mmCIF file of C-alpha atoms in Angstrom:
data_model
loop_
_atom_site.group_PDB
_atom_site.id
_atom_site.type_symbol
_atom_site.label_atom_id
_atom_site.label_comp_id
_atom_site.label_asym_id
_atom_site.label_seq_id
_atom_site.Cartn_x
_atom_site.Cartn_y
_atom_site.Cartn_z
ATOM 1 C CA MET A 348 -0.045 0.006 0.033
ATOM 2 C CA SER A 349 1.423 3.405 -0.919
ATOM 3 C CA GLU A 350 -0.559 5.492 1.691
ATOM 4 C CA LYS A 351 -2.476 4.469 4.749
ATOM 5 C CA LEU A 352 -6.250 5.213 4.604
ATOM 6 C CA LYS A 353 -6.967 7.654 7.676
ATOM 7 C CA GLY A 354 -9.730 9.955 8.968
ATOM 8 C CA ASN A 355 -13.325 9.566 8.902
ATOM 9 C CA ILE A 356 -14.750 6.810 6.656
ATOM 10 C CA LEU A 357 -18.274 6.118 5.970
ATOM 11 C CA VAL A 358 -19.286 2.620 4.481
ATOM 12 C CA THR A 359 -22.792 1.815 3.423
ATOM 13 C CA GLY A 360 -24.315 -1.828 3.423
ATOM 14 C CA ALA A 361 -21.950 -2.403 6.265
ATOM 15 C CA ASN A 362 -23.655 -5.490 8.020
ATOM 16 C CA ARG A 363 -22.498 -8.407 5.621
ATOM 17 C CA GLY A 364 -20.506 -9.496 2.858
ATOM 18 C CA ILE A 365 -18.102 -6.932 1.362
ATOM 19 C CA GLY A 366 -19.477 -4.207 3.602
ATOM 20 C CA LEU A 367 -18.866 -5.994 6.670
ATOM 21 C CA ALA A 368 -15.247 -7.171 5.544
ATOM 22 C CA LEU A 369 -14.493 -3.540 4.663
ATOM 23 C CA VAL A 370 -15.404 -2.273 8.152
ATOM 24 C CA LYS A 371 -13.246 -5.090 9.670
ATOM 25 C CA GLN A 372 -10.238 -4.439 7.578
ATOM 26 C CA LEU A 373 -10.630 -0.595 7.884
ATOM 27 C CA GLY A 374 -10.776 -0.958 11.594
ATOM 28 C CA GLU A 375 -7.518 -3.009 11.585
ATOM 29 C CA THR A 376 -5.446 -0.775 9.144
ATOM 30 C CA THR A 377 -6.432 2.867 9.697
ATOM 31 C CA GLY A 378 -4.851 3.401 13.005
ATOM 32 C CA GLU A 379 -5.984 5.314 15.994
ATOM 33 C CA GLU A 380 -6.823 8.705 13.943
ATOM 34 C CA GLY A 381 -9.349 6.631 11.705
ATOM 35 C CA HIS A 382 -13.050 6.210 12.564
ATOM 36 C CA ILE A 383 -15.471 4.198 10.598
ATOM 37 C CA TYR A 384 -19.236 4.985 10.266
ATOM 38 C CA ALA A 385 -20.649 1.543 9.428
ATOM 39 C CA CYS A 386 -24.257 2.007 8.103
ATOM 40 C CA CYS A 387 -26.972 -0.350 7.566
ATOM 41 C CA ARG A 388 -30.703 -0.604 7.423
ATOM 42 C CA ASP A 389 -31.324 -2.267 10.785
ATOM 43 C CA PRO A 390 -28.553 -1.807 13.188
ATOM 44 C CA GLN A 391 -30.485 -3.708 16.035
ATOM 45 C CA GLY A 392 -31.808 -6.465 13.865
ATOM 46 C CA PRO A 393 -30.444 -10.196 13.677
ATOM 47 C CA GLY A 394 -28.666 -9.271 10.366
ATOM 48 C CA ALA A 395 -26.385 -6.873 12.018
ATOM 49 C CA GLN A 396 -25.213 -9.053 14.873
ATOM 50 C CA ALA A 397 -21.780 -9.567 13.267
ATOM 51 C CA LEU A 398 -21.394 -5.821 12.863
ATOM 52 C CA ARG A 399 -22.459 -5.086 16.494
ATOM 53 C CA ASP A 400 -19.978 -7.641 17.523
ATOM 54 C CA LEU A 401 -17.257 -5.992 15.482
ATOM 55 C CA SER A 402 -18.097 -2.492 16.973
ATOM 56 C CA THR A 403 -17.715 -4.041 20.527
ATOM 57 C CA GLN A 404 -14.427 -5.445 19.609
ATOM 58 C CA CYS A 405 -13.106 -2.073 18.422
ATOM 59 C CA PRO A 406 -14.458 0.253 21.116
ATOM 60 C CA GLY A 407 -14.045 4.000 19.942
ATOM 61 C CA LYS A 408 -13.473 2.828 16.466
ATOM 62 C CA ILE A 409 -16.550 1.974 14.687
ATOM 63 C CA THR A 410 -19.969 3.958 14.927
ATOM 64 C CA VAL A 411 -22.936 1.886 13.744
ATOM 65 C CA VAL A 412 -25.500 4.213 11.958
ATOM 66 C CA LYS A 413 -28.994 3.401 10.846
ATOM 67 C CA LEU A 414 -29.284 4.126 7.024
ATOM 68 C CA ASP A 415 -31.725 2.874 4.379
ATOM 69 C CA VAL A 416 -30.243 4.305 1.126
ATOM 70 C CA SER A 417 -33.697 4.006 -0.584
ATOM 71 C CA ASP A 418 -35.259 6.250 1.853
ATOM 72 C CA VAL A 419 -34.515 9.899 1.690
ATOM 73 C CA ASP A 420 -35.483 10.678 5.378
ATOM 74 C CA SER A 421 -33.428 7.743 6.560
ATOM 75 C CA ILE A 422 -30.407 9.452 4.510
ATOM 76 C CA SER A 423 -30.962 12.788 5.975
ATOM 77 C CA SER A 424 -31.176 11.441 9.468
ATOM 78 C CA ALA A 425 -27.902 9.453 9.107
ATOM 79 C CA VAL A 426 -26.059 12.441 7.528
ATOM 80 C CA GLN A 427 -27.189 14.599 10.549
ATOM 81 C CA THR A 428 -25.860 11.758 12.894
ATOM 82 C CA VAL A 429 -22.670 11.595 11.285
ATOM 83 C CA SER A 430 -22.244 15.370 11.090
ATOM 84 C CA ARG A 431 -23.027 15.690 14.701
ATOM 85 C CA ILE A 432 -20.267 13.166 15.700
ATOM 86 C CA ILE A 433 -17.745 14.611 13.308
ATOM 87 C CA GLY A 434 -18.190 18.192 14.188
ATOM 88 C CA ALA A 435 -15.560 20.387 12.809
ATOM 89 C CA GLY A 436 -13.859 17.494 11.173
ATOM 90 C CA GLY A 437 -14.513 16.343 7.560
ATOM 91 C CA LEU A 438 -15.463 13.140 5.926
ATOM 92 C CA ASN A 439 -12.353 11.793 4.029
ATOM 93 C CA LEU A 440 -13.932 8.725 2.273
ATOM 94 C CA LEU A 441 -17.326 7.664 1.386
ATOM 95 C CA ILE A 442 -17.714 4.222 0.306
ATOM 96 C CA ASN A 443 -21.261 3.611 -1.487
ATOM 97 C CA ASN A 444 -21.328 -0.191 -1.213
ATOM 98 C CA ALA A 445 -25.078 -0.858 -0.411
ATOM 99 C CA ALA A 446 -26.881 -2.391 -3.440
ATOM 100 C CA ILE A 447 -29.749 -4.678 -4.055
ATOM 101 C CA ASN A 448 -30.525 -7.202 -6.904
ATOM 102 C CA ARG A 449 -33.917 -8.708 -7.791
ATOM 103 C CA PRO A 450 -34.340 -12.386 -8.624
ATOM 104 C CA GLU A 451 -32.390 -13.423 -11.762
ATOM 105 C CA THR A 452 -35.364 -13.852 -13.987
ATOM 106 C CA PRO A 453 -35.490 -13.718 -17.839
ATOM 107 C CA LEU A 454 -36.702 -10.413 -19.539
ATOM 108 C CA SER A 455 -40.208 -11.923 -19.772
ATOM 109 C CA ALA A 456 -40.353 -12.131 -15.979
ATOM 110 C CA CYS A 457 -38.750 -8.775 -15.131
ATOM 111 C CA GLU A 458 -41.136 -6.157 -14.008
ATOM 112 C CA LYS A 459 -41.249 -2.301 -13.731
ATOM 113 C CA LYS A 460 -41.064 -2.562 -9.937
ATOM 114 C CA ASP A 461 -38.025 -4.603 -10.150
ATOM 115 C CA MET A 462 -36.223 -2.058 -12.256
ATOM 116 C CA MET A 463 -37.406 0.893 -10.335
ATOM 117 C CA GLU A 464 -36.533 -0.734 -6.817
ATOM 118 C CA VAL A 465 -32.909 -1.547 -7.912
ATOM 119 C CA TYR A 466 -32.348 1.843 -9.593
ATOM 120 C CA GLU A 467 -33.476 3.648 -6.323
ATOM 121 C CA THR A 468 -31.364 1.850 -4.085
ATOM 122 C CA ASN A 469 -28.159 1.443 -6.469
ATOM 123 C CA VAL A 470 -28.199 4.834 -8.057
ATOM 124 C CA VAL A 471 -30.430 7.302 -6.491
ATOM 125 C CA GLY A 472 -29.397 6.358 -2.977
ATOM 126 C CA PRO A 473 -25.569 7.008 -3.704
ATOM 127 C CA PHE A 474 -26.586 10.185 -5.507
ATOM 128 C CA LEU A 475 -28.581 11.631 -2.437
ATOM 129 C CA LEU A 476 -26.162 10.360 -0.029
ATOM 130 C CA VAL A 477 -23.039 12.131 -1.876
ATOM 131 C CA LYS A 478 -25.336 15.346 -2.249
ATOM 132 C CA MET A 479 -25.852 15.656 1.525
ATOM 133 C CA LEU A 480 -22.423 14.803 2.496
ATOM 134 C CA LEU A 481 -20.709 17.067 -0.008
ATOM 135 C CA PRO A 482 -20.090 19.673 2.854
ATOM 136 C CA LEU A 483 -18.285 17.246 4.859
ATOM 137 C CA LEU A 484 -16.194 16.099 1.860
ATOM 138 C CA GLN A 485 -15.237 19.595 0.973
ATOM 139 C CA LYS A 486 -14.259 20.362 4.508
ATOM 140 C CA ALA A 487 -11.839 17.299 4.499
ATOM 141 C CA ALA A 488 -10.400 18.393 1.149
ATOM 142 C CA GLU A 489 -9.812 21.865 2.531
ATOM 143 C CA MET A 490 -8.540 20.802 5.911
ATOM 144 C CA ASP A 491 -5.563 18.533 4.571
ATOM 145 C CA SER A 492 -2.757 21.171 4.705
ATOM 146 C CA THR A 493 -0.116 18.666 4.093
ATOM 147 C CA VAL A 494 -1.270 18.177 0.238
ATOM 148 C CA LYS A 495 0.616 20.394 -2.053
ATOM 149 C CA GLY A 496 -1.049 21.707 -5.343
ATOM 150 C CA ASP A 497 -4.455 19.706 -6.265
ATOM 151 C CA LYS A 498 -3.479 16.176 -5.324
ATOM 152 C CA MET A 499 -6.214 14.004 -4.732
ATOM 153 C CA SER A 500 -6.288 10.904 -2.655
ATOM 154 C CA CYS A 501 -8.787 8.605 -0.606
ATOM 155 C CA SER A 502 -7.062 9.923 2.605
ATOM 156 C CA ARG A 503 -7.907 13.360 1.723
ATOM 157 C CA SER A 504 -11.304 13.456 0.273
ATOM 158 C CA ALA A 505 -12.834 10.758 -1.951
ATOM 159 C CA ILE A 506 -16.028 8.901 -3.069
ATOM 160 C CA VAL A 507 -15.633 5.254 -3.998
ATOM 161 C CA ASN A 508 -18.793 3.613 -5.717
ATOM 162 C CA ILE A 509 -18.734 -0.089 -5.726
ATOM 163 C CA SER A 510 -19.695 -1.070 -9.209
ATOM 164 C CA SER A 511 -19.334 -4.204 -11.341
ATOM 165 C CA LEU A 512 -17.645 -5.550 -14.342
ATOM 166 C CA ILE A 513 -21.285 -6.397 -15.661
ATOM 167 C CA SER A 514 -21.878 -2.825 -15.745
ATOM 168 C CA SER A 515 -19.513 -2.399 -18.665
ATOM 169 C CA ILE A 516 -21.517 -1.817 -22.065
ATOM 170 C CA GLU A 517 -18.259 -2.913 -24.005
ATOM 171 C CA LYS A 518 -17.874 -6.179 -22.061
ATOM 172 C CA CYS A 519 -21.596 -6.989 -22.157
ATOM 173 C CA PRO A 520 -21.316 -9.534 -25.095
ATOM 174 C CA GLU A 521 -18.713 -11.356 -22.932
ATOM 175 C CA THR A 522 -20.654 -11.340 -19.603
ATOM 176 C CA PHE A 523 -24.411 -11.380 -20.565
ATOM 177 C CA TYR A 524 -25.056 -14.978 -20.872
ATOM 178 C CA ILE A 525 -23.245 -15.723 -17.657
ATOM 179 C CA ARG A 526 -25.787 -13.630 -15.654
ATOM 180 C CA GLN A 527 -28.308 -11.492 -17.522
ATOM 181 C CA MET A 528 -29.536 -9.480 -14.557
ATOM 182 C CA TYR A 529 -31.227 -6.556 -16.249
ATOM 183 C CA PRO A 530 -32.169 -4.490 -13.345
ATOM 184 C CA TYR A 531 -28.605 -4.815 -11.585
ATOM 185 C CA ARG A 532 -26.545 -4.312 -14.761
ATOM 186 C CA THR A 533 -28.583 -1.242 -15.887
ATOM 187 C CA SER A 534 -28.399 0.252 -12.441
ATOM 188 C CA LYS A 535 -24.700 -0.188 -12.297
ATOM 189 C CA ALA A 536 -24.120 1.340 -15.533
ATOM 190 C CA ALA A 537 -26.227 4.337 -14.385
ATOM 191 C CA LEU A 538 -23.855 4.263 -11.300
ATOM 192 C CA ASN A 539 -20.901 4.480 -13.496
ATOM 193 C CA MET A 540 -22.403 7.694 -15.214
ATOM 194 C CA LEU A 541 -23.022 9.093 -11.873
ATOM 195 C CA SER A 542 -19.435 8.538 -11.031
ATOM 196 C CA ARG A 543 -18.011 10.205 -14.025
ATOM 197 C CA CYS A 544 -20.343 13.182 -13.519
ATOM 198 C CA LEU A 545 -19.459 13.557 -9.853
ATOM 199 C CA ALA A 546 -15.718 13.208 -10.824
ATOM 200 C CA GLU A 547 -15.918 16.221 -13.310
ATOM 201 C CA ASP A 548 -18.111 18.172 -11.054
ATOM 202 C CA PHE A 549 -15.863 17.595 -7.784
ATOM 203 C CA ARG A 550 -12.582 18.290 -9.555
ATOM 204 C CA ARG A 551 -12.723 21.960 -8.400
ATOM 205 C CA HIS A 552 -13.079 20.722 -4.766
ATOM 206 C CA ASN A 553 -10.341 18.220 -5.052
ATOM 207 C CA ILE A 554 -12.475 15.374 -4.326
ATOM 208 C CA LEU A 555 -11.555 12.130 -6.058
ATOM 209 C CA VAL A 556 -14.442 10.051 -7.235
ATOM 210 C CA ALA A 557 -13.774 6.361 -8.585
ATOM 211 C CA ALA A 558 -15.890 3.316 -9.475
ATOM 212 C CA VAL A 559 -14.559 -0.083 -8.408
ATOM 213 C CA HIS A 560 -15.376 -3.630 -9.336
ATOM 214 C CA PRO A 561 -14.832 -5.971 -6.419
ATOM 215 C CA GLY A 562 -14.390 -8.912 -8.393
ATOM 216 C CA PHE A 563 -16.871 -12.102 -8.154
ATOM 217 C CA VAL A 564 -17.303 -12.339 -4.371
ATOM 218 C CA ARG A 565 -18.926 -15.191 -2.422
ATOM 219 C CA THR A 566 -21.597 -13.186 -1.000
ATOM 220 C CA ALA A 567 -25.527 -13.644 -0.863
ATOM 221 C CA MET A 568 -25.686 -11.812 -4.149
ATOM 222 C CA GLY A 569 -22.462 -13.426 -5.720
ATOM 223 C CA GLY A 570 -23.085 -16.783 -4.777
ATOM 224 C CA GLU A 571 -21.041 -19.796 -3.502
ATOM 225 C CA ARG A 572 -19.383 -20.424 -6.961
ATOM 226 C CA ALA A 573 -17.866 -17.117 -6.896
ATOM 227 C CA SER A 574 -13.855 -16.907 -6.916
ATOM 228 C CA LEU A 575 -13.187 -14.536 -4.114
ATOM 229 C CA THR A 576 -14.005 -14.428 -0.529
ATOM 230 C CA PRO A 577 -14.986 -11.013 0.852
ATOM 231 C CA GLN A 578 -11.723 -10.720 2.735
ATOM 232 C CA GLU A 579 -9.706 -11.208 -0.473
ATOM 233 C CA SER A 580 -11.660 -8.667 -2.433
ATOM 234 C CA VAL A 581 -11.465 -6.116 0.309
ATOM 235 C CA ARG A 582 -7.807 -6.622 0.716
ATOM 236 C CA GLY A 583 -7.432 -5.847 -3.036
ATOM 237 C CA MET A 584 -9.592 -2.900 -3.162
ATOM 238 C CA LEU A 585 -7.983 -1.240 -0.108
ATOM 239 C CA SER A 586 -4.634 -1.759 -1.610
ATOM 240 C CA ILE A 587 -6.085 -0.086 -4.748
ATOM 241 C CA LEU A 588 -7.671 2.793 -2.908
ATOM 242 C CA THR A 589 -4.366 3.807 -1.133
ATOM 243 C CA SER A 590 -2.778 4.465 -4.510
ATOM 244 C CA LEU A 591 -5.453 6.235 -6.197
ATOM 245 C CA SER A 592 -4.794 10.066 -7.196
ATOM 246 C CA ASN A 593 -5.816 12.721 -9.561
ATOM 247 C CA LYS A 594 -5.264 10.593 -12.816
ATOM 248 C CA HIS A 595 -7.610 8.062 -11.425
ATOM 249 C CA SER A 596 -10.657 10.206 -10.716
ATOM 250 C CA GLY A 597 -13.539 9.397 -13.062
ATOM 251 C CA MET A 598 -12.386 5.737 -13.776
ATOM 252 C CA LEU A 599 -13.765 2.282 -13.524
ATOM 253 C CA LEU A 600 -11.218 -0.041 -12.073
ATOM 254 C CA ASP A 601 -11.338 -3.640 -10.634
ATOM 255 C CA TRP A 602 -10.080 -5.080 -7.318
ATOM 256 C CA GLU A 603 -6.581 -5.627 -8.940
ATOM 257 C CA GLY A 604 -6.298 -1.912 -10.388
ATOM 258 C CA ASN A 605 -6.958 -2.965 -13.742
ATOM 259 C CA THR A 606 -9.239 -0.403 -15.852
ATOM 260 C CA ILE A 607 -12.448 -1.728 -17.118
ATOM 261 C CA PRO A 608 -13.806 -0.095 -20.287
ATOM 262 C CA TRP A 609 -17.162 1.526 -20.031
#
């Protein structure tokens, strides 16, 4: 790793799979100055037990925050909570990991509600969260006096959107028949455009924006046949995040640092 991640980091979808692995490894690697805001829909429910245990094991390091990215009021409440805790500090890294997929059905069985529910969570949720957290991201970008010029990094101020290889329009002929997933594919392609738009918009603030494919991971969504464990995927992604700079803003990369064509 070329630079240790530090500061205030917010992770969505943090109660299982990739999100839980992110919180665990960030808790282990960010040092005393790092603080992780681990967000999930139901922090007190049975599905968040592992996250609560992790928070207990890392006292003062992890704050569990209630957040449903499909609900604008929940997003607003979570942002208020994080802002109140951070106080005069800024948010150094936002990782938009929360996402859903509808059952993998053929086109004939895919309904409007499937498309809309997935789009709302996978695209509109990150859009609203970024919009509301922008003041904290700007504050972090302005506070880092050790950075000269306009150097961007995930330790200064950055947004990382978890995307997918199957979002790539160019790669679609190679991947379509493996998993068709109309709602998920199209939502992640839209998330890629959101990432590109935010990257262009936020260059003036020195806020880095990148989209990252975590690999095919053994999660509830990825299935047991996937080639990577969440721990392996996250280890690779965090290694990549520590090396991102200005030239990477607006790019789609995989967990090993390879560029994926749009």
